[in-house]
PDB file of C-alpha atoms in Angstrom:
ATOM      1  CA  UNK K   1     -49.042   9.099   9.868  1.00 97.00           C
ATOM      2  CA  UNK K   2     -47.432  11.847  11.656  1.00 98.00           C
ATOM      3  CA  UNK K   3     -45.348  15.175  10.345  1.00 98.00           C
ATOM      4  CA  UNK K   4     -43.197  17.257  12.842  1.00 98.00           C
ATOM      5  CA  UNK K   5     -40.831  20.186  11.291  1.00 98.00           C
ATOM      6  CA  UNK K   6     -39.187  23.165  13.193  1.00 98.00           C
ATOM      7  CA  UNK K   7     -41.334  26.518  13.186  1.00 96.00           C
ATOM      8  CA  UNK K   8     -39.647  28.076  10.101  1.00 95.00           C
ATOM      9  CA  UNK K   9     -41.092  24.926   8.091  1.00 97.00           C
ATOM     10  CA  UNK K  10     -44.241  27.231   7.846  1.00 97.00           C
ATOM     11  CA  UNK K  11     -43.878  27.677   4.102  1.00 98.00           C
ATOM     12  CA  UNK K  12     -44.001  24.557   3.026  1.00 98.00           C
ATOM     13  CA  UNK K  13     -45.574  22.748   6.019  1.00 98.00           C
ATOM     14  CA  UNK K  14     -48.895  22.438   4.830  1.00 98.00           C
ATOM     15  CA  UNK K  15     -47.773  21.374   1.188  1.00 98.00           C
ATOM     16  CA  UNK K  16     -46.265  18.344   2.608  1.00 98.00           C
ATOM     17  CA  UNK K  17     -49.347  17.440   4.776  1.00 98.00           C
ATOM     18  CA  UNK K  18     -50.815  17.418   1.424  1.00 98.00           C
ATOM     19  CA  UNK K  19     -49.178  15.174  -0.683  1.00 98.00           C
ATOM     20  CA  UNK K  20     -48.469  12.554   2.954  1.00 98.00           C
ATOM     21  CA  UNK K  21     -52.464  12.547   2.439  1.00 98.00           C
ATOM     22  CA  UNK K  22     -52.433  11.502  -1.191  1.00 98.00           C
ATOM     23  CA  UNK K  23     -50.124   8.869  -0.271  1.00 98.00           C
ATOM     24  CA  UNK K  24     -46.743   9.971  -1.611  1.00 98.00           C
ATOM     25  CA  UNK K  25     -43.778   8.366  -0.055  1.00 98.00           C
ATOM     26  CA  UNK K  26     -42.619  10.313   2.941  1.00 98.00           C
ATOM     27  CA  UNK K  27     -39.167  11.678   1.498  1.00 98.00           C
ATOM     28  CA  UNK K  28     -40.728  13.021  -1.588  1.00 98.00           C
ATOM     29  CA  UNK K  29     -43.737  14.644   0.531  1.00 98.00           C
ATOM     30  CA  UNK K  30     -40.888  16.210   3.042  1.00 98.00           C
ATOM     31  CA  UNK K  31     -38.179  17.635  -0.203  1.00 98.00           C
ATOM     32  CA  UNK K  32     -40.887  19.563  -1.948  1.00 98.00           C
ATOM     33  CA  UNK K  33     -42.053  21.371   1.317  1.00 98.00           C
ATOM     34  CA  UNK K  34     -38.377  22.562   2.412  1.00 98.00           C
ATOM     35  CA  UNK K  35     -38.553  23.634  -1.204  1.00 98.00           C
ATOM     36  CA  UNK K  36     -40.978  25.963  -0.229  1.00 98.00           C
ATOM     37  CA  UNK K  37     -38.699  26.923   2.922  1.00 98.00           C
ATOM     38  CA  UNK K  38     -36.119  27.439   0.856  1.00 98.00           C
ATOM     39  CA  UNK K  39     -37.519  29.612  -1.550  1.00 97.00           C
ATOM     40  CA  UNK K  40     -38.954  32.148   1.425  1.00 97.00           C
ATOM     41  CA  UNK K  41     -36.919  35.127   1.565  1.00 95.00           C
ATOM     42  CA  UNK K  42     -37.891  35.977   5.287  1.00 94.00           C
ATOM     43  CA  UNK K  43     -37.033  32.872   6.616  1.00 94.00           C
ATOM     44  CA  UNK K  44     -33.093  33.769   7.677  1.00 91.00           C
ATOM     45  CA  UNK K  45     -31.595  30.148   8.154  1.00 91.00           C
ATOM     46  CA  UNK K  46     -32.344  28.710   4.762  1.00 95.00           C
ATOM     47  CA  UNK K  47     -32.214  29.045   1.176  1.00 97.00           C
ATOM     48  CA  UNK K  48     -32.746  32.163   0.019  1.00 96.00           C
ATOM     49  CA  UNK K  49     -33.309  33.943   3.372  1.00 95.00           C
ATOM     50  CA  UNK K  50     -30.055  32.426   4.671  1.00 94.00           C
ATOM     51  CA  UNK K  51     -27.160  34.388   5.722  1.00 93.00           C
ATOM     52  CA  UNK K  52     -23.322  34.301   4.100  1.00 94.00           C
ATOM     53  CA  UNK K  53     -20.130  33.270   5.395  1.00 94.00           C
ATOM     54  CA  UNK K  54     -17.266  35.529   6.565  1.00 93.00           C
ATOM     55  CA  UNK K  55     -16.403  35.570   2.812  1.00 95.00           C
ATOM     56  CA  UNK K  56     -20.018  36.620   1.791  1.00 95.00           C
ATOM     57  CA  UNK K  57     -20.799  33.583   0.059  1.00 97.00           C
ATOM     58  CA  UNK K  58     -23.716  31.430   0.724  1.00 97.00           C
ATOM     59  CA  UNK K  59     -23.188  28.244   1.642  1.00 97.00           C
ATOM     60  CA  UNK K  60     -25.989  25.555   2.011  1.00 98.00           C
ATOM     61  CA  UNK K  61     -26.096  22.189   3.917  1.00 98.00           C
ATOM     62  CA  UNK K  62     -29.010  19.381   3.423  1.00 98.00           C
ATOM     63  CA  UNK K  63     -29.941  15.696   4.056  1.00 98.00           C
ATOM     64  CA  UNK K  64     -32.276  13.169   3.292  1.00 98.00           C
ATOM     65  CA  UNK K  65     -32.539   9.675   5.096  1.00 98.00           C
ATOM     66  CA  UNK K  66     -34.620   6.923   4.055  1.00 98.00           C
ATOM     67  CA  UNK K  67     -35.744   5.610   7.803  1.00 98.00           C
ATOM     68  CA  UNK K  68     -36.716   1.977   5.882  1.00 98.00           C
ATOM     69  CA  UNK K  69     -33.489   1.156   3.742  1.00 98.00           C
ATOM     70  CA  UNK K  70     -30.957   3.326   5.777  1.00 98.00           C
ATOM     71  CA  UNK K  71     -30.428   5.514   2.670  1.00 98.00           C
ATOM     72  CA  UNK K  72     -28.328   8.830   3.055  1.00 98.00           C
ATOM     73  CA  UNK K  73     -28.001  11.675   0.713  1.00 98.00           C
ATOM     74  CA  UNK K  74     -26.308  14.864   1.706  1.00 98.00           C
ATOM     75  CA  UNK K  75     -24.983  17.838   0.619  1.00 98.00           C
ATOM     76  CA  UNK K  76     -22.386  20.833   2.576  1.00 98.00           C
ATOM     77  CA  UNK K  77     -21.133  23.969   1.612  1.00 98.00           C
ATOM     78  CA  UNK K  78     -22.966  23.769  -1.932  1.00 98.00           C
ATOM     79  CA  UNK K  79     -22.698  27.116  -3.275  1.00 98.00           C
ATOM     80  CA  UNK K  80     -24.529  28.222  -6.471  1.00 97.00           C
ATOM     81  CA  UNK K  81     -27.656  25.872  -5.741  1.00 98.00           C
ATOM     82  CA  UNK K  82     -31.009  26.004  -4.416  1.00 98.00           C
ATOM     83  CA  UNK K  83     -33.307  23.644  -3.810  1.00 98.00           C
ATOM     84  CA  UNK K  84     -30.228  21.794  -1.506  1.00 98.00           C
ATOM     85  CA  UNK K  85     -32.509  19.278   0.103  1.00 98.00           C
ATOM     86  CA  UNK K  86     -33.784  18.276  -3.413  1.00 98.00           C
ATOM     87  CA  UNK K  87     -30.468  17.885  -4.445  1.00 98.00           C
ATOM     88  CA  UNK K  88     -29.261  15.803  -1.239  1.00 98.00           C
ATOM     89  CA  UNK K  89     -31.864  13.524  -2.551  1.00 98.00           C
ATOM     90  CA  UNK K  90     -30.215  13.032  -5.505  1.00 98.00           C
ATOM     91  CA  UNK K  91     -26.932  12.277  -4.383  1.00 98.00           C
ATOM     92  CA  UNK K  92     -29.017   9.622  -2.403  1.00 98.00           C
ATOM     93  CA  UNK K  93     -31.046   7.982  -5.759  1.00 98.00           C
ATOM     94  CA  UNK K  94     -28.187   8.085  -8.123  1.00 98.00           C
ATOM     95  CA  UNK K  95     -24.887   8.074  -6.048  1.00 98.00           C
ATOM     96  CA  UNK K  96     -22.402   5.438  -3.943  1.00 98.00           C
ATOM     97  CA  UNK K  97     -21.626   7.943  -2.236  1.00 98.00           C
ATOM     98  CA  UNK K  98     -23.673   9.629   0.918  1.00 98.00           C
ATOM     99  CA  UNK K  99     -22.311  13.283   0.754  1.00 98.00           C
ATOM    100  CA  UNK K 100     -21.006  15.481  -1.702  1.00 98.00           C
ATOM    101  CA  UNK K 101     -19.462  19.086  -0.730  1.00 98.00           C
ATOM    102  CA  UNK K 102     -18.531  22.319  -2.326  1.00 98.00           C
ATOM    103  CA  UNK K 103     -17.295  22.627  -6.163  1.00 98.00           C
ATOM    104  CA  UNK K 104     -18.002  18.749  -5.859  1.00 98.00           C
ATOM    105  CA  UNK K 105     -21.182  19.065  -5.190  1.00 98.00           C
ATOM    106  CA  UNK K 106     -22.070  21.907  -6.853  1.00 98.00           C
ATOM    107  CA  UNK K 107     -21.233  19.991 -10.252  1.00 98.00           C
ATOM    108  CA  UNK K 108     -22.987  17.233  -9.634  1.00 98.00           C
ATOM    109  CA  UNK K 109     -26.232  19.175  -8.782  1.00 98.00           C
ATOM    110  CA  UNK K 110     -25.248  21.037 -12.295  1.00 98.00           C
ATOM    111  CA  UNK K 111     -25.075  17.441 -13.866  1.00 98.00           C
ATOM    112  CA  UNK K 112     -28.797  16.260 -12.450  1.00 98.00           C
ATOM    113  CA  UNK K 113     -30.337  19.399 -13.894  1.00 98.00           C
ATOM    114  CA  UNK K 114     -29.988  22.415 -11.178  1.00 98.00           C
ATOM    115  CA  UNK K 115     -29.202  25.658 -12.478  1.00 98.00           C
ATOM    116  CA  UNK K 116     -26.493  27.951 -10.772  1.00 98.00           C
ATOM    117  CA  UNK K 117     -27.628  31.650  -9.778  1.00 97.00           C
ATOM    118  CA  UNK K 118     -27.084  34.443  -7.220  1.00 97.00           C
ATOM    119  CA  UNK K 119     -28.313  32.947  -4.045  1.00 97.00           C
ATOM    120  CA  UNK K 120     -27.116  36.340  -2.250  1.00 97.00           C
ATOM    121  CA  UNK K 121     -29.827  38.624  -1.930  1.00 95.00           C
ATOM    122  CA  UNK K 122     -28.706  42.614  -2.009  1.00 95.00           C
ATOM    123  CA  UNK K 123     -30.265  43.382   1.456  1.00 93.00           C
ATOM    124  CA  UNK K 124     -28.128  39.956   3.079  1.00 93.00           C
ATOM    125  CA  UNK K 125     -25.021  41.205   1.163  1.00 95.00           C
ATOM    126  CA  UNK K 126     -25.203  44.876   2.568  1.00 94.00           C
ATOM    127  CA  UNK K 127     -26.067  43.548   6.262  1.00 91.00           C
ATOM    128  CA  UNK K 128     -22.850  41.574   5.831  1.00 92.00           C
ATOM    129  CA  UNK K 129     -20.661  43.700   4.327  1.00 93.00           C
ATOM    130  CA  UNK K 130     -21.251  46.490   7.376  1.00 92.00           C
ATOM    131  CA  UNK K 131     -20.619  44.146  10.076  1.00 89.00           C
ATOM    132  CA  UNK K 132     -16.988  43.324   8.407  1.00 90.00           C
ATOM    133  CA  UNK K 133     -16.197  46.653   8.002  1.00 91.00           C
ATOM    134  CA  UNK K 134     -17.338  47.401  11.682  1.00 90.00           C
ATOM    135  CA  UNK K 135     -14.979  44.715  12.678  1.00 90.00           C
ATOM    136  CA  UNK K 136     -11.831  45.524  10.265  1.00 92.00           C
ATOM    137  CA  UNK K 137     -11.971  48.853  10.833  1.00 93.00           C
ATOM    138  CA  UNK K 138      -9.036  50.422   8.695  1.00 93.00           C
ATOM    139  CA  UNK K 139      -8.148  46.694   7.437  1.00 92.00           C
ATOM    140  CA  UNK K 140     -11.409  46.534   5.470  1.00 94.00           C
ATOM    141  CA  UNK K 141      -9.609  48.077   2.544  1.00 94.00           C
ATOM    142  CA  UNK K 142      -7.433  44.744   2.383  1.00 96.00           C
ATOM    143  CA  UNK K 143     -10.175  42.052   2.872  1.00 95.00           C
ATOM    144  CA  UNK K 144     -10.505  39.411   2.042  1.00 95.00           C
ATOM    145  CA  UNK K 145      -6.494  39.342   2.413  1.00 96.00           C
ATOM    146  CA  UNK K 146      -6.760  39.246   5.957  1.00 94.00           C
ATOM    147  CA  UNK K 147      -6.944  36.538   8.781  1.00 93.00           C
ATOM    148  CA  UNK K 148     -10.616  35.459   9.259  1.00 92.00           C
ATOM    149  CA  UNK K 149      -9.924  33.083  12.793  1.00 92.00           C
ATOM    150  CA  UNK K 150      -9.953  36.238  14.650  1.00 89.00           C
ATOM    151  CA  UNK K 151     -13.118  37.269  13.042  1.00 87.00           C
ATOM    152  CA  UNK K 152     -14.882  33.959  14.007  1.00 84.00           C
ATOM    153  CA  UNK K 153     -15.042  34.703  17.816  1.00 78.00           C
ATOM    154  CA  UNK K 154     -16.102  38.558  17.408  1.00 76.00           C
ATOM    155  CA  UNK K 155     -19.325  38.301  14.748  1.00 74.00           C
ATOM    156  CA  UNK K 156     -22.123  36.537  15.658  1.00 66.00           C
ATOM    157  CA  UNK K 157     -25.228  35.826  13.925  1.00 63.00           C
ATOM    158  CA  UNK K 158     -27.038  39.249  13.095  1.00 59.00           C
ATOM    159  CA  UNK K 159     -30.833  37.500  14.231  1.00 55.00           C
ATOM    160  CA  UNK K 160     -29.337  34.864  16.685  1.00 59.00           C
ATOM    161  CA  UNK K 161     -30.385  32.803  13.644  1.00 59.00           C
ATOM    162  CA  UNK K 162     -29.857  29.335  14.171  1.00 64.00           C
ATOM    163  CA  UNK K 163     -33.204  27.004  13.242  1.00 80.00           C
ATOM    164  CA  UNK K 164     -32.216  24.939  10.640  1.00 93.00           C
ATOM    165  CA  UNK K 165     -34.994  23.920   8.817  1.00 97.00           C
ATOM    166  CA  UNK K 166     -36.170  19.822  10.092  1.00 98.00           C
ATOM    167  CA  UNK K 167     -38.496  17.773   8.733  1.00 98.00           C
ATOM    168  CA  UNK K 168     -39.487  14.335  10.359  1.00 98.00           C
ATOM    169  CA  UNK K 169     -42.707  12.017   9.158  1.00 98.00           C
ATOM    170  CA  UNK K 170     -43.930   8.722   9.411  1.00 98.00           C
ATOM    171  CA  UNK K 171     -46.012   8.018   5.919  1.00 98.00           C
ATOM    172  CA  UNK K 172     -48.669   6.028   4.910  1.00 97.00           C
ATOM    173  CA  UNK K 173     -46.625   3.059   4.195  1.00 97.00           C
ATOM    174  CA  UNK K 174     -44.923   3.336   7.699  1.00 97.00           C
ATOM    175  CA  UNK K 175     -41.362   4.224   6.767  1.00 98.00           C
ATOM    176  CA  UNK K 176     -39.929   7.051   8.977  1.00 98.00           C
ATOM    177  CA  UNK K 177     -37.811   9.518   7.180  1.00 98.00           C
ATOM    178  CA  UNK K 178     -35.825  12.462   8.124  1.00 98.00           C
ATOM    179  CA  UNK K 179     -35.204  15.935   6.004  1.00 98.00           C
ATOM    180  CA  UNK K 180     -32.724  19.178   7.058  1.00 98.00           C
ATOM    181  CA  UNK K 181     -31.747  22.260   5.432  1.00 98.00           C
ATOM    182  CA  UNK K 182     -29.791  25.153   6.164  1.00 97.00           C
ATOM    183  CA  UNK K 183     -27.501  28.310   5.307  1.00 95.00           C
ATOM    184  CA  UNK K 184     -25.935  27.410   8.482  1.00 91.00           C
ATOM    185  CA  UNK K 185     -24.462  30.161  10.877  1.00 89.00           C
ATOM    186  CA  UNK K 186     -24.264  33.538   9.557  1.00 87.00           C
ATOM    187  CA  UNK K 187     -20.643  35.291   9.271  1.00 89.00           C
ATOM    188  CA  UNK K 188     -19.361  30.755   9.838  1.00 92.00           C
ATOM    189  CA  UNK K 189     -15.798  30.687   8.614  1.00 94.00           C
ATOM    190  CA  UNK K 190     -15.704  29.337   4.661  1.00 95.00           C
ATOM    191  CA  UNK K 191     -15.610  25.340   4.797  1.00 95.00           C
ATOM    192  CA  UNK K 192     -17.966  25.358   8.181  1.00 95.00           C
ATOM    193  CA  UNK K 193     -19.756  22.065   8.558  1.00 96.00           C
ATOM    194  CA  UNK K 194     -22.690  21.798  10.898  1.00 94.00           C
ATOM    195  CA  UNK K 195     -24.493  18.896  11.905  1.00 97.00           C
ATOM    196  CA  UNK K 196     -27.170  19.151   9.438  1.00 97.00           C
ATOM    197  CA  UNK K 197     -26.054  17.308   6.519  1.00 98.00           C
ATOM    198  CA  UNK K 198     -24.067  14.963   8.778  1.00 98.00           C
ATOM    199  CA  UNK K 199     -25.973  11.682  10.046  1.00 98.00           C
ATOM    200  CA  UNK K 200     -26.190  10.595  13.024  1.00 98.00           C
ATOM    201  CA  UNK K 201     -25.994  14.179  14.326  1.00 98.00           C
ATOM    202  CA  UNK K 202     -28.085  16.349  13.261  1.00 98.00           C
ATOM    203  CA  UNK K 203     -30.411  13.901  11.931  1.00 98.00           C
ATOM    204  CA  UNK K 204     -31.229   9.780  11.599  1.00 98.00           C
ATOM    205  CA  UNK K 205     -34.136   7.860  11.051  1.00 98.00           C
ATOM    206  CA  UNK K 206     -35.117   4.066  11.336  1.00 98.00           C
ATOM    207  CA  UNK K 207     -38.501   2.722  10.475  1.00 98.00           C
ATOM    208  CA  UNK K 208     -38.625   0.523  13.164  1.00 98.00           C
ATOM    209  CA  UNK K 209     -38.090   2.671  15.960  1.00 98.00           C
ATOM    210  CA  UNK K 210     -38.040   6.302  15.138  1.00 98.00           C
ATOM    211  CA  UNK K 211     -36.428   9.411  14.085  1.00 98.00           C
ATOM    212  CA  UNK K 212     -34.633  12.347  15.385  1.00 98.00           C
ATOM    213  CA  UNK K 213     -33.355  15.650  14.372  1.00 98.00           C
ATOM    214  CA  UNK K 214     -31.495  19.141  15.667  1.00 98.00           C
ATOM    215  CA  UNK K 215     -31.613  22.674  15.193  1.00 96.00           C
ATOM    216  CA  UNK K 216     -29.414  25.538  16.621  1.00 94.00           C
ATOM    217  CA  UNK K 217     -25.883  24.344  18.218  1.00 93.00           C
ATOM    218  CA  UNK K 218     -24.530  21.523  15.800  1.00 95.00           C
ATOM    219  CA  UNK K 219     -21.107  21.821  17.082  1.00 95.00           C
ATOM    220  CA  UNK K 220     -22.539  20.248  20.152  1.00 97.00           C
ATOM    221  CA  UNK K 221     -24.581  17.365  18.684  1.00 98.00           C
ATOM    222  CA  UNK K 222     -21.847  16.451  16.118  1.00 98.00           C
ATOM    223  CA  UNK K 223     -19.950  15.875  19.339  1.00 98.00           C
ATOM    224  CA  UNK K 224     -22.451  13.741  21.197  1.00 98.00           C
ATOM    225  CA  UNK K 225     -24.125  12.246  17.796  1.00 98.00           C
ATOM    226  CA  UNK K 226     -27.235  13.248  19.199  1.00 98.00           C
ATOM    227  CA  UNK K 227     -29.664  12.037  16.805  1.00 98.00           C
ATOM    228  CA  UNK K 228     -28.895   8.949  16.174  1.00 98.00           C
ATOM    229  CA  UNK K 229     -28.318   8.299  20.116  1.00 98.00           C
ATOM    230  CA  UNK K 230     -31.832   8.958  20.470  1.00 98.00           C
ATOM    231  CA  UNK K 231     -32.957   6.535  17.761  1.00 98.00           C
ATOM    232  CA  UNK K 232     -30.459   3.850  19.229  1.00 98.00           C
ATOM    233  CA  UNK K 233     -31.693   4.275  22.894  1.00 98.00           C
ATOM    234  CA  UNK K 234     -34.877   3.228  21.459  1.00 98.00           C
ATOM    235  CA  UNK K 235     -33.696   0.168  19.710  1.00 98.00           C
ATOM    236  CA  UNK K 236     -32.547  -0.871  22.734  1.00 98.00           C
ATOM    237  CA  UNK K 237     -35.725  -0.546  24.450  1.00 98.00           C
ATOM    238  CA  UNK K 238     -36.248   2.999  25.893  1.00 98.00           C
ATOM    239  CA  UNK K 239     -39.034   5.317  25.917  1.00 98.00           C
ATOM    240  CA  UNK K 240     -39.478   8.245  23.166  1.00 98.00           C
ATOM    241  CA  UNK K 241     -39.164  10.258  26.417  1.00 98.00           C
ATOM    242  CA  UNK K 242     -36.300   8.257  28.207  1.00 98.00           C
ATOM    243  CA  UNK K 243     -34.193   8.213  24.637  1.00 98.00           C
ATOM    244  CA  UNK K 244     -34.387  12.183  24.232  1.00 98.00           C
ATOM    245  CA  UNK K 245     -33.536  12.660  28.092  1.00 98.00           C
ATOM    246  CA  UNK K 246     -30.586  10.241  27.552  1.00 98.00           C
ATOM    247  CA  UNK K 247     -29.371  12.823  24.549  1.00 98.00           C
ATOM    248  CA  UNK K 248     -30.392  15.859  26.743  1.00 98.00           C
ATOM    249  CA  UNK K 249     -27.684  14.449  29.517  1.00 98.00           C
ATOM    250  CA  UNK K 250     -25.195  13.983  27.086  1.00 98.00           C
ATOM    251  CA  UNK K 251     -25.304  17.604  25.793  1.00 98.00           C
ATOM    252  CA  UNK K 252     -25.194  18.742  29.235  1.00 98.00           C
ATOM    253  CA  UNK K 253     -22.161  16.741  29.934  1.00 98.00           C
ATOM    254  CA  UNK K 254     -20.139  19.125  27.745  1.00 98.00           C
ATOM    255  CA  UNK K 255     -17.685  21.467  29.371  1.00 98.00           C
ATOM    256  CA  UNK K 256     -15.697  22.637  26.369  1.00 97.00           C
ATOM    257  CA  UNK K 257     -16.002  24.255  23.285  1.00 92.00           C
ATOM    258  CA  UNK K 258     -18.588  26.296  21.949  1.00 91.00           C
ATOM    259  CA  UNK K 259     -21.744  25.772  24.169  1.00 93.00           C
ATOM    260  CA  UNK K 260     -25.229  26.773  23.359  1.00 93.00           C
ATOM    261  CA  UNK K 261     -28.777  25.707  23.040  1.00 94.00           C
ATOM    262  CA  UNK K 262     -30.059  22.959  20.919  1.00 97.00           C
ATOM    263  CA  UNK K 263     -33.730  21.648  20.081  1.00 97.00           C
ATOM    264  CA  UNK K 264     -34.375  18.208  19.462  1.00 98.00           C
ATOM    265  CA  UNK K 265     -37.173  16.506  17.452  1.00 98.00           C
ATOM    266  CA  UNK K 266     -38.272  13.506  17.718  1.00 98.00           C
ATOM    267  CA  UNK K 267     -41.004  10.144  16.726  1.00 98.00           C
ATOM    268  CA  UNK K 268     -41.426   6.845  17.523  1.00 98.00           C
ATOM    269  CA  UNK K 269     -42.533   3.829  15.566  1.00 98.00           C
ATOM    270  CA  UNK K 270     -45.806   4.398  17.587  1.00 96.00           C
ATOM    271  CA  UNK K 271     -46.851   7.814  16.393  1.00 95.00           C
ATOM    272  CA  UNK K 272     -45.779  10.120  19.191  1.00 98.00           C
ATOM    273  CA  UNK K 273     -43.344  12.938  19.414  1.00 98.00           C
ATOM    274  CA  UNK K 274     -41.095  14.666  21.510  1.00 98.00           C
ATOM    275  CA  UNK K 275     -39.566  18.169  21.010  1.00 98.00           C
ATOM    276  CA  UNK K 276     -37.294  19.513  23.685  1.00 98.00           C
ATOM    277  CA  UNK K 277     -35.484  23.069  24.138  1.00 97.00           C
ATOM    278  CA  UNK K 278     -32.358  22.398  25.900  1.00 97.00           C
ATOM    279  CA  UNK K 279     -30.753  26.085  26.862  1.00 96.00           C
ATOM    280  CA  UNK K 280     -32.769  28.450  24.222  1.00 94.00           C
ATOM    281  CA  UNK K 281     -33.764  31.330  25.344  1.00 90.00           C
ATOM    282  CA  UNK K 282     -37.748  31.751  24.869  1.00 92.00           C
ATOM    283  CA  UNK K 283     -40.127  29.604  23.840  1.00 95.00           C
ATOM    284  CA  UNK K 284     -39.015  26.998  21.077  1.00 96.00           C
ATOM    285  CA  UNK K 285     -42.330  26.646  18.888  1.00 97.00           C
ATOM    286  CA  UNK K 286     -42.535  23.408  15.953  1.00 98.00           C
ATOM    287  CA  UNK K 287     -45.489  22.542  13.702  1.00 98.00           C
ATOM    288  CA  UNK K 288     -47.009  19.482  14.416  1.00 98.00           C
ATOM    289  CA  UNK K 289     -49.256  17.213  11.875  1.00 98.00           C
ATOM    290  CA  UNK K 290     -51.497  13.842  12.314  1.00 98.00           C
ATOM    291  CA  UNK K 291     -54.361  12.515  10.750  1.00 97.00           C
ATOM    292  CA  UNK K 292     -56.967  13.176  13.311  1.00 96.00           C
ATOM    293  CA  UNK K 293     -56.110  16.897  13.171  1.00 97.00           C
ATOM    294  CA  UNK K 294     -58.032  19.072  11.096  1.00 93.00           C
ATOM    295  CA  UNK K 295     -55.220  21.357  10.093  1.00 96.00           C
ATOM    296  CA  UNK K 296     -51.673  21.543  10.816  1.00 98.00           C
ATOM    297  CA  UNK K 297     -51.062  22.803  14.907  1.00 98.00           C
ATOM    298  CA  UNK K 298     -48.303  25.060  16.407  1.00 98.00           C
ATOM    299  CA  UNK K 299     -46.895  24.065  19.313  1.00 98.00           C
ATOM    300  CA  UNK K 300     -44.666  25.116  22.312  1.00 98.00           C
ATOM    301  CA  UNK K 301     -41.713  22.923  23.025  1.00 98.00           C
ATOM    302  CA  UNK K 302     -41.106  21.230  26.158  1.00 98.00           C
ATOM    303  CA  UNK K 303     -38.190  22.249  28.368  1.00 97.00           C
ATOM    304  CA  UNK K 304     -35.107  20.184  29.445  1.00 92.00           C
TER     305      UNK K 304
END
């Protein structure tokens, strides 16, 4: 067995370590610990700790993906509605469909038992609501009648907050599976998709060769379907290593567009991992679980 999550997965890290030990299947091991990261108010790129939109509503992506049957649940810009990674995983048990987004899926998480509520918290609102008025200046009084594209290339996230929340494991019964969550960018435009709840990019998973998932830029690895180019590289006979450095090219290829850093995580059918800062500034950190280790271990990702 083997679970890798970003650094903010501290929360709930440990609780799915637990319940990977007592056998549980690795999806329902990975849901309930983003639970946990979702509920964390000082975690600032999910759930509850997340930032709004230019609009000041809070807007939350997730995905599941069942690395054995291929299974996808997802859900984007649900508003109202926390857990969202729980939720993903119920438009992937009782759905044809593989994502749901907005009002949409806000009813049908309504309809499978979740409760609306205020997912704003008053300190997230007021940090919001100053930046706009910075920006507007005298047009404030008017908002939210005003053009918002302008406003997209002038705010920028108040943290640089950009982690989303990734959860990869191989279980007991060798499936591979793959969990995300985020708010997404702070101050996005209303509508804003990242790559989180969007397979293939910011996440994919295959028990027979591996898994894969992204944090920070998803503009860029929506473009270059990062995640699942990793898994496929791998199907087609590459190295963990060689199949990341093969995704790490391709994001360096781009030219256009909105260019930043991006972290990739990744396993192999054989138990190892691979986590790779391409462009962040600092040291990228992720948590890092296997059997043979006494307690869960924080460590330093490797530079592209």
């Amino acid at each position: 067995m083997i679970l890798l999550a970003n650094s903010e997965a501290w929360p709930g890290f440990a609780d799915s370590v637990e319940l990977l030990k007592q056998g549980a299947h690795g999806l329902d091991a990975m849901v309930a610990g983003i639970g946990k990261v979702e509920r964390e108010t000082s975690v600032r790129s999910v759930g509850y700790g997340g930032w709004p939109n230019m609009l000041g509503r809070m807007e939350f992506d997730a995905a599941v993906m069942d690395g054995t049957t291929r299974d996808v649940g997802a859900v984007g810009a649900l508003p109202d509605i926390l857990p969202a990674c729980a939720v993903a995983q119920q438009v992937m048990q009782r759905l044809p469909h593989v994502m749901l987004t907005g009002e949409g899926a806000k009813r049908f998480a309504i309809e499978t038992g979740f409760s609306p509520e205020e997912t704003l918290l008053d300190d997230s609102k007021r940090v919001w609501w100053e930046r706009l008025e910075k920006e507007l200046g005298a047009d404030a009084a008017r908002f939210p009648d005003v053009p918002l594209i302008p406003l997209s290339t002038t705010i920028t996230d108040p943290e640089r907050v950009r982690d989303t929340t990734v959860f990869l494991c191989r279980d007991s019964k060798q499936g591979i599976h793959s969990a995300t969550s985020t708010s997404g960018w702070a101050w996005k435009y209303p509508g804003r998709l990242g790559d989180s709840p969007i397979a293939g990019a910011g996440f994919y998973a295959d028990s027979r060769y591996g898994a894969a998932a992204c944090t920070h830029t998803g503009e860029m690895t929506v473009r270059c379907s990062t995640s699942r180019s990793i898994v496929l590289a791998m199907k087609l006979g590459h190295s963990l290593e060689d199949a990341v450095a093969l995704a790490v090219e391709e994001l360096s290829e781009l030219s256009t567009g909105f260019l930043a850093g991006v972290v990739i995580h990744a396993i192999d059918a054989h138990g190892d991992h691979r986590v790779v800062n391409f462009r962040c500034q600092g040291d990228i950190k992720y948590w890092l679980w296997e059997p043979s280790m006494s307690q869960p271990e924080l460590r330093t990702a490797l530079r592209a």
